[in-house]
Amino acid sequence: NSATAPGAEFSRSSSLTALDSKSGGRKSAAHQFSALCASTHHGLYHRACGVFRLIAEADPDEMPALIAMILREMPEDFGGDIMIVAAAERWAALDPKGAFSAALDGKGLVPGEAFDAILLAVAKHDPRGAWQQILEADTQGGKLANQSAHDRVVASFLTTVGEQDMYLAIELYNSSEPTAAYRAGLDIALKNLARLKPIEFLDHYEKMPFRLASDRNVAIEQAFKSIGTQDEDFAQALDRLDRLNGTTRSSAETGLAQAWAETDPSAALEWADGLGLDSQLHAKATILSKLAAEDPVAAAAAVLAQSNPRVRSRSAAEVAREQRSACGGTVGGCKEHRGVRSRGRAVG
């Protein structure tokens, strides 16, 4: 630590005395932390154990000072970042409204390292109260004054709530008479939930407040892509695919093709053979471009094996595009891919 500036020790001592008086005469958490840091008899491990004990025993009104001291005194590579999260979570568990108010006010009481931990904790402990605080803070500046920060907070909050109760997340959003300012955060949250809880998302997506059909279709594609990477849910993915139609089904097929191509491209191609021609065009191009990233020779052979000229041509174009991307987009391309692309052009 750097040398203490003249007068700083007096200021710190006065602050600690004031904190002690608020703690009913016992030494405040900040005072005990200061003593830990000043001790020359113990190393960082002893100090770290002491800090976690202080976190477990501190009162809610002691948390801002304790978090600030952890941030200043404890190195990240010795658990300082973990201590910040632990303190923030305990604060939010003890006093969710107070912790979230301090986090949102933007006056520096809560460092950025602790903000996300508090946000996630209050979303679990008091989601309705925390959402009301977000609505009220929207016109008061602080953490939500910047639109991009606002979107991130809303998205993180609704995602966390939705992981526990998807309907509650949607209910909170709909109950607030939301304006366009909340749309971006909600859209991100819905796409996050499609990835995190794909089966539940697909069972209820029609009741979700998507603004645009395109946003809904992107989320559905993400849900099927997530399901396609989980063997135990794969049969459920195929079952739900049969319930869809139109552009929604096309998005679902794309997501499923992307996921399946990464695990079993041969099975994915066999599945795509059973699709209608338009769906085949897109699904097989997706599957073969994924395969080209791993095995360009096998991808070219699979293109040649396609009997339908439209499917063959579309797939060849996608495989060639993937190979150009893998080779840095150069005209000449990678030496090992030139022959493969030539064959792709020939069959296209």
Coordinates of C-alpha atoms in Angstrom, one line a residue:
N1 CA 0.0 0.0 0.0
S2 CA 1.1 3.5 -0.6
A3 CA 2.3 5.8 2.2
T4 CA -0.4 7.5 4.2
A5 CA -0.8 11.2 3.3
P6 CA -0.5 13.8 6.1
G7 CA -3.8 14.1 7.9
A8 CA -5.2 11.0 6.3
E9 CA -4.7 8.9 9.4
F10 CA -6.6 11.4 11.5
S11 CA -9.4 11.4 9.0
R12 CA -9.6 7.6 8.9
S13 CA -9.4 7.4 12.7
S14 CA -12.3 9.9 13.1
S15 CA -14.4 8.0 10.5
L16 CA -13.7 4.7 12.3
T17 CA -14.7 6.2 15.7
A18 CA -17.9 7.4 14.1
L19 CA -18.6 3.9 12.7
D20 CA -17.9 2.4 16.1
S21 CA -20.5 4.7 17.7
K22 CA -23.1 3.4 15.2
S23 CA -22.2 -0.1 16.1
G24 CA -23.4 0.1 19.7
G25 CA -19.9 0.4 21.1
R26 CA -18.4 -2.6 19.5
K27 CA -15.6 -2.2 17.0
S28 CA -17.1 -1.7 13.6
A29 CA -16.4 -4.0 10.7
A30 CA -14.3 -1.3 9.0
H31 CA -12.4 -0.7 12.3
Q32 CA -11.6 -4.4 12.6
F33 CA -10.7 -4.5 8.9
S34 CA -8.3 -1.6 9.4
A35 CA -6.7 -3.5 12.3
L36 CA -6.3 -6.6 10.2
C37 CA -4.5 -4.6 7.5
A38 CA -2.2 -2.9 10.0
S39 CA -1.2 -6.2 11.6
T40 CA 2.4 -7.2 10.8
H41 CA 2.1 -10.6 12.5
H42 CA 0.0 -12.3 9.9
G43 CA 0.1 -12.8 6.2
L44 CA -2.6 -12.4 3.5
Y45 CA -4.2 -15.7 4.2
H46 CA -4.9 -14.8 7.8
R47 CA -6.2 -11.4 6.6
A48 CA -8.4 -13.0 4.0
C49 CA -10.0 -15.3 6.6
G50 CA -10.6 -12.4 8.9
V51 CA -12.3 -10.4 6.1
F52 CA -14.7 -13.2 5.3
R53 CA -15.5 -13.4 9.0
L54 CA -16.2 -9.7 9.1
I55 CA -18.5 -10.0 6.0
A56 CA -20.5 -12.6 7.8
E57 CA -20.9 -10.5 10.9
A58 CA -21.3 -7.0 9.5
D59 CA -24.5 -5.0 9.8
P60 CA -26.1 -3.6 6.6
D61 CA -25.0 0.0 7.2
E62 CA -21.4 -1.1 7.6
M63 CA -21.3 -2.7 4.1
P64 CA -20.4 0.3 2.0
A65 CA -17.3 1.1 4.1
L66 CA -16.3 -2.5 4.2
I67 CA -16.7 -3.0 0.5
A68 CA -14.6 0.2 -0.1
M69 CA -11.9 -1.0 2.1
I70 CA -11.8 -4.5 0.5
L71 CA -11.5 -2.8 -2.9
R72 CA -8.6 -0.6 -1.7
E73 CA -6.7 -3.1 0.5
M74 CA -7.2 -6.6 -0.8
P75 CA -5.5 -7.7 -4.1
E76 CA -7.7 -9.3 -6.7
D77 CA -5.3 -12.3 -7.1
F78 CA -5.8 -13.1 -3.4
G79 CA -9.6 -13.2 -3.4
G80 CA -10.4 -9.5 -3.3
D81 CA -12.9 -9.8 -6.2
I82 CA -14.6 -12.8 -4.4
M83 CA -14.8 -10.8 -1.2
I84 CA -16.5 -7.9 -3.0
V85 CA -19.1 -10.3 -4.4
A86 CA -19.6 -12.0 -1.0
A87 CA -20.1 -8.7 0.8
A88 CA -22.5 -7.4 -1.9
E89 CA -24.6 -10.6 -1.7
R90 CA -24.8 -10.5 2.1
W91 CA -25.8 -6.8 2.0
A92 CA -28.5 -7.5 -0.5
A93 CA -29.8 -10.5 1.6
L94 CA -29.9 -8.4 4.8
D95 CA -31.3 -5.2 3.3
P96 CA -32.2 -5.6 -0.4
K97 CA -33.9 -2.2 -0.7
G98 CA -31.0 -0.3 1.0
A99 CA -28.3 -2.2 -0.9
F100 CA -30.0 -1.6 -4.3
S101 CA -30.7 2.1 -3.5
A102 CA -27.0 2.5 -2.8
A103 CA -26.1 0.6 -5.9
L104 CA -28.4 2.7 -8.1
D105 CA -27.7 6.2 -6.8
G106 CA -24.4 6.6 -8.7
K107 CA -22.6 8.4 -5.8
G108 CA -19.8 5.9 -5.6
L109 CA -21.0 4.0 -2.5
V110 CA -21.0 0.8 -4.5
P111 CA -18.1 0.1 -6.8
G112 CA -18.8 -1.5 -10.2
E113 CA -17.3 -4.7 -8.9
A114 CA -20.2 -5.0 -6.4
F115 CA -23.0 -3.7 -8.6
D116 CA -23.7 -6.8 -10.5
A117 CA -23.6 -9.0 -7.4
I118 CA -26.2 -6.7 -5.7
L119 CA -28.4 -6.6 -8.8
L120 CA -28.5 -10.4 -9.0
A121 CA -29.0 -10.8 -5.3
V122 CA -32.0 -8.4 -5.1
A123 CA -33.5 -10.1 -8.1
K124 CA -33.6 -13.3 -6.1
H125 CA -34.6 -11.8 -2.7
D126 CA -37.0 -9.1 -3.6
P127 CA -37.8 -9.0 -7.3
R128 CA -40.9 -6.9 -7.1
G129 CA -39.4 -4.3 -4.8
A130 CA -36.2 -4.1 -6.9
W131 CA -38.2 -3.6 -10.1
Q132 CA -40.1 -0.7 -8.5
Q133 CA -36.7 0.8 -7.5
I134 CA -35.5 0.5 -11.2
L135 CA -38.6 2.3 -12.3
E136 CA -38.2 5.1 -9.8
A137 CA -34.5 5.5 -10.3
D138 CA -35.0 5.9 -14.1
T139 CA -35.8 9.6 -13.7
Q140 CA -33.2 10.2 -10.9
G141 CA -30.0 9.7 -12.8
G142 CA -27.3 7.6 -11.2
K143 CA -26.7 4.1 -12.7
L144 CA -29.6 4.3 -15.0
A145 CA -29.0 7.7 -16.5
N146 CA -27.0 6.3 -19.4
Q147 CA -29.2 4.4 -21.8
S148 CA -26.7 1.5 -22.5
A149 CA -26.3 1.1 -18.7
H150 CA -30.1 1.2 -18.3
D151 CA -30.5 -1.6 -20.9
R152 CA -27.8 -3.7 -19.3
V153 CA -29.4 -3.4 -15.8
V154 CA -32.9 -4.2 -17.1
A155 CA -31.7 -7.1 -19.1
S156 CA -29.6 -8.6 -16.3
F157 CA -32.5 -8.1 -13.8
L158 CA -35.2 -9.6 -15.9
T159 CA -32.9 -12.5 -17.0
T160 CA -32.2 -13.4 -13.4
V161 CA -35.9 -13.2 -12.4
G162 CA -36.9 -15.2 -15.4
E163 CA -34.5 -18.0 -14.6
Q164 CA -36.5 -18.5 -11.4
D165 CA -39.9 -17.6 -12.7
M166 CA -40.3 -16.7 -16.4
Y167 CA -43.9 -15.5 -15.9
L168 CA -42.9 -13.2 -13.1
A169 CA -40.3 -11.5 -15.3
I170 CA -42.9 -10.8 -18.0
E171 CA -45.5 -9.8 -15.3
L172 CA -43.1 -7.2 -13.9
Y173 CA -42.4 -5.8 -17.3
N174 CA -46.1 -5.6 -18.3
S175 CA -47.2 -4.2 -14.9
S176 CA -44.9 -1.1 -15.2
E177 CA -46.5 0.5 -18.3
P178 CA -43.1 0.3 -19.9
T179 CA -42.0 2.7 -22.5
A180 CA -39.5 2.2 -25.4
A181 CA -36.7 2.9 -22.9
Y182 CA -37.2 -0.6 -21.5
R183 CA -37.6 -2.5 -24.8
A184 CA -33.9 -3.1 -25.5
G185 CA -33.3 -4.6 -22.1
L186 CA -36.4 -6.8 -22.3
D187 CA -35.4 -8.1 -25.8
I188 CA -32.0 -9.0 -24.5
A189 CA -33.6 -10.8 -21.5
L190 CA -36.0 -12.8 -23.6
K191 CA -33.1 -14.0 -25.8
N192 CA -31.1 -14.8 -22.7
L193 CA -34.0 -16.9 -21.4
A194 CA -34.3 -18.7 -24.7
R195 CA -30.7 -19.8 -24.3
L196 CA -30.9 -20.6 -20.6
K197 CA -34.3 -22.2 -20.4
P198 CA -35.1 -23.2 -24.0
I199 CA -37.9 -25.8 -23.3
E200 CA -39.8 -23.6 -20.9
F201 CA -39.3 -20.6 -23.3
L202 CA -40.7 -22.6 -26.3
D203 CA -43.7 -23.7 -24.3
H204 CA -44.7 -20.1 -23.5
Y205 CA -43.1 -17.9 -26.2
E206 CA -46.5 -17.0 -27.7
K207 CA -47.4 -15.1 -24.5
M208 CA -44.2 -13.1 -24.4
P209 CA -44.2 -9.4 -25.3
F210 CA -42.0 -9.5 -28.3
R211 CA -42.1 -6.2 -30.2
L212 CA -41.2 -7.6 -33.6
A213 CA -41.7 -11.0 -35.2
S214 CA -38.0 -10.9 -36.1
D215 CA -37.0 -10.6 -32.5
R216 CA -39.2 -13.5 -31.6
N217 CA -37.7 -15.6 -34.4
V218 CA -34.1 -14.8 -33.3
A219 CA -35.0 -16.0 -29.8
I220 CA -36.6 -19.2 -31.1
E221 CA -33.5 -19.9 -33.2
Q222 CA -31.4 -19.5 -30.1
A223 CA -33.7 -21.8 -28.1
F224 CA -33.5 -24.6 -30.6
K225 CA -29.7 -24.1 -30.9
S226 CA -29.5 -24.5 -27.1
I227 CA -31.7 -27.6 -27.1
G228 CA -29.7 -29.1 -29.9
T229 CA -26.6 -29.2 -27.8
Q230 CA -28.3 -31.1 -25.0
D231 CA -28.9 -34.8 -25.7
E232 CA -31.5 -35.3 -23.1
D233 CA -33.7 -32.5 -24.6
F234 CA -33.3 -33.4 -28.3
A235 CA -36.5 -35.4 -28.6
Q236 CA -38.4 -32.5 -27.0
A237 CA -36.8 -30.2 -29.6
L238 CA -38.1 -32.3 -32.5
D239 CA -41.5 -32.5 -30.8
R240 CA -41.8 -28.7 -30.5
L241 CA -40.5 -28.2 -34.0
D242 CA -43.6 -30.1 -35.4
R243 CA -45.8 -27.5 -33.7
L244 CA -44.3 -24.5 -35.6
N245 CA -44.9 -23.2 -39.1
G246 CA -43.9 -20.3 -41.4
T247 CA -40.9 -18.1 -40.5
T248 CA -41.0 -19.3 -36.9
R249 CA -40.4 -22.9 -38.1
S250 CA -37.6 -21.8 -40.4
S251 CA -35.8 -20.0 -37.5
A252 CA -36.2 -23.2 -35.4
E253 CA -34.8 -25.4 -38.1
T254 CA -31.8 -23.1 -38.5
G255 CA -31.1 -23.2 -34.7
L256 CA -31.4 -27.0 -34.7
A257 CA -29.2 -27.4 -37.8
Q258 CA -26.5 -25.2 -36.3
A259 CA -26.4 -27.3 -33.0
W260 CA -26.7 -30.7 -34.6
A261 CA -24.1 -29.9 -37.2
E262 CA -21.6 -29.5 -34.4
T263 CA -22.3 -32.8 -32.8
D264 CA -23.3 -35.2 -35.6
P265 CA -23.3 -33.7 -39.1
S266 CA -24.2 -37.0 -40.8
A267 CA -27.3 -37.4 -38.7
A268 CA -28.2 -33.7 -39.2
L269 CA -28.0 -34.2 -43.0
E270 CA -30.2 -37.2 -42.8
W271 CA -32.7 -35.2 -40.7
A272 CA -32.6 -32.4 -43.3
D273 CA -33.5 -34.9 -46.1
G274 CA -37.0 -35.1 -44.6
L275 CA -37.6 -31.4 -44.8
G276 CA -39.4 -29.5 -47.5
L277 CA -37.2 -28.1 -50.3
D278 CA -37.0 -24.6 -49.0
S279 CA -36.1 -25.8 -45.6
Q280 CA -33.6 -28.2 -47.0
L281 CA -31.9 -25.4 -48.8
H282 CA -31.2 -23.5 -45.7
A283 CA -30.7 -26.4 -43.3
K284 CA -28.2 -28.2 -45.4
A285 CA -26.3 -25.1 -46.3
T286 CA -26.1 -24.3 -42.5
I287 CA -24.9 -27.9 -41.7
L288 CA -22.3 -28.1 -44.4
S289 CA -20.9 -24.7 -43.7
K290 CA -20.4 -25.8 -40.1
L291 CA -18.8 -29.0 -41.3
A292 CA -16.5 -27.0 -43.6
A293 CA -15.0 -25.2 -40.6
E294 CA -13.9 -28.6 -39.2
D295 CA -13.4 -30.8 -42.2
P296 CA -13.5 -29.0 -45.6
V297 CA -12.8 -32.1 -47.6
A298 CA -15.7 -34.0 -46.0
A299 CA -17.9 -30.9 -46.6
A300 CA -17.0 -30.8 -50.3
A301 CA -17.7 -34.5 -50.6
A302 CA -21.1 -34.0 -48.9
V303 CA -21.9 -31.2 -51.3
L304 CA -21.2 -33.5 -54.3
A305 CA -23.5 -36.1 -52.8
Q306 CA -26.5 -33.8 -52.9
S307 CA -28.9 -35.0 -55.7
N308 CA -31.0 -31.8 -55.9
P309 CA -29.1 -29.2 -58.0
R310 CA -30.5 -26.2 -56.0
V311 CA -29.5 -27.8 -52.7
R312 CA -26.1 -28.6 -54.1
S313 CA -25.5 -25.1 -55.5
R314 CA -26.6 -23.3 -52.3
S315 CA -24.6 -25.6 -50.1
A316 CA -21.5 -25.2 -52.3
A317 CA -21.8 -21.4 -52.0
E318 CA -22.0 -21.6 -48.2
V319 CA -19.1 -24.0 -47.9
A320 CA -17.0 -21.8 -50.2
R321 CA -17.9 -18.8 -48.0
E322 CA -16.9 -20.6 -44.9
Q323 CA -13.6 -21.6 -46.4
R324 CA -12.9 -18.0 -47.5
S325 CA -13.6 -16.8 -44.0
A326 CA -11.3 -19.5 -42.5
C327 CA -8.5 -18.3 -44.9
G328 CA -8.9 -14.7 -43.9
G329 CA -11.0 -13.7 -46.9
T330 CA -8.1 -13.7 -49.4
V331 CA -8.7 -14.3 -53.1
G332 CA -6.0 -17.0 -53.4
G333 CA -7.0 -18.6 -50.1
C334 CA -5.3 -21.2 -48.1
K335 CA -3.2 -23.7 -50.0
E336 CA -5.0 -26.7 -48.4
H337 CA -8.4 -25.3 -49.3
R338 CA -7.9 -24.2 -52.9
G339 CA -8.8 -27.6 -54.4
V340 CA -11.8 -28.0 -52.2
R341 CA -13.2 -24.6 -53.2
S342 CA -12.6 -25.4 -56.9
R343 CA -14.7 -28.6 -56.5
G344 CA -17.4 -26.5 -54.8
R345 CA -17.5 -24.1 -57.7
A346 CA -17.6 -27.0 -60.1
V347 CA -20.7 -28.6 -58.5
G348 CA -22.3 -25.2 -58.0

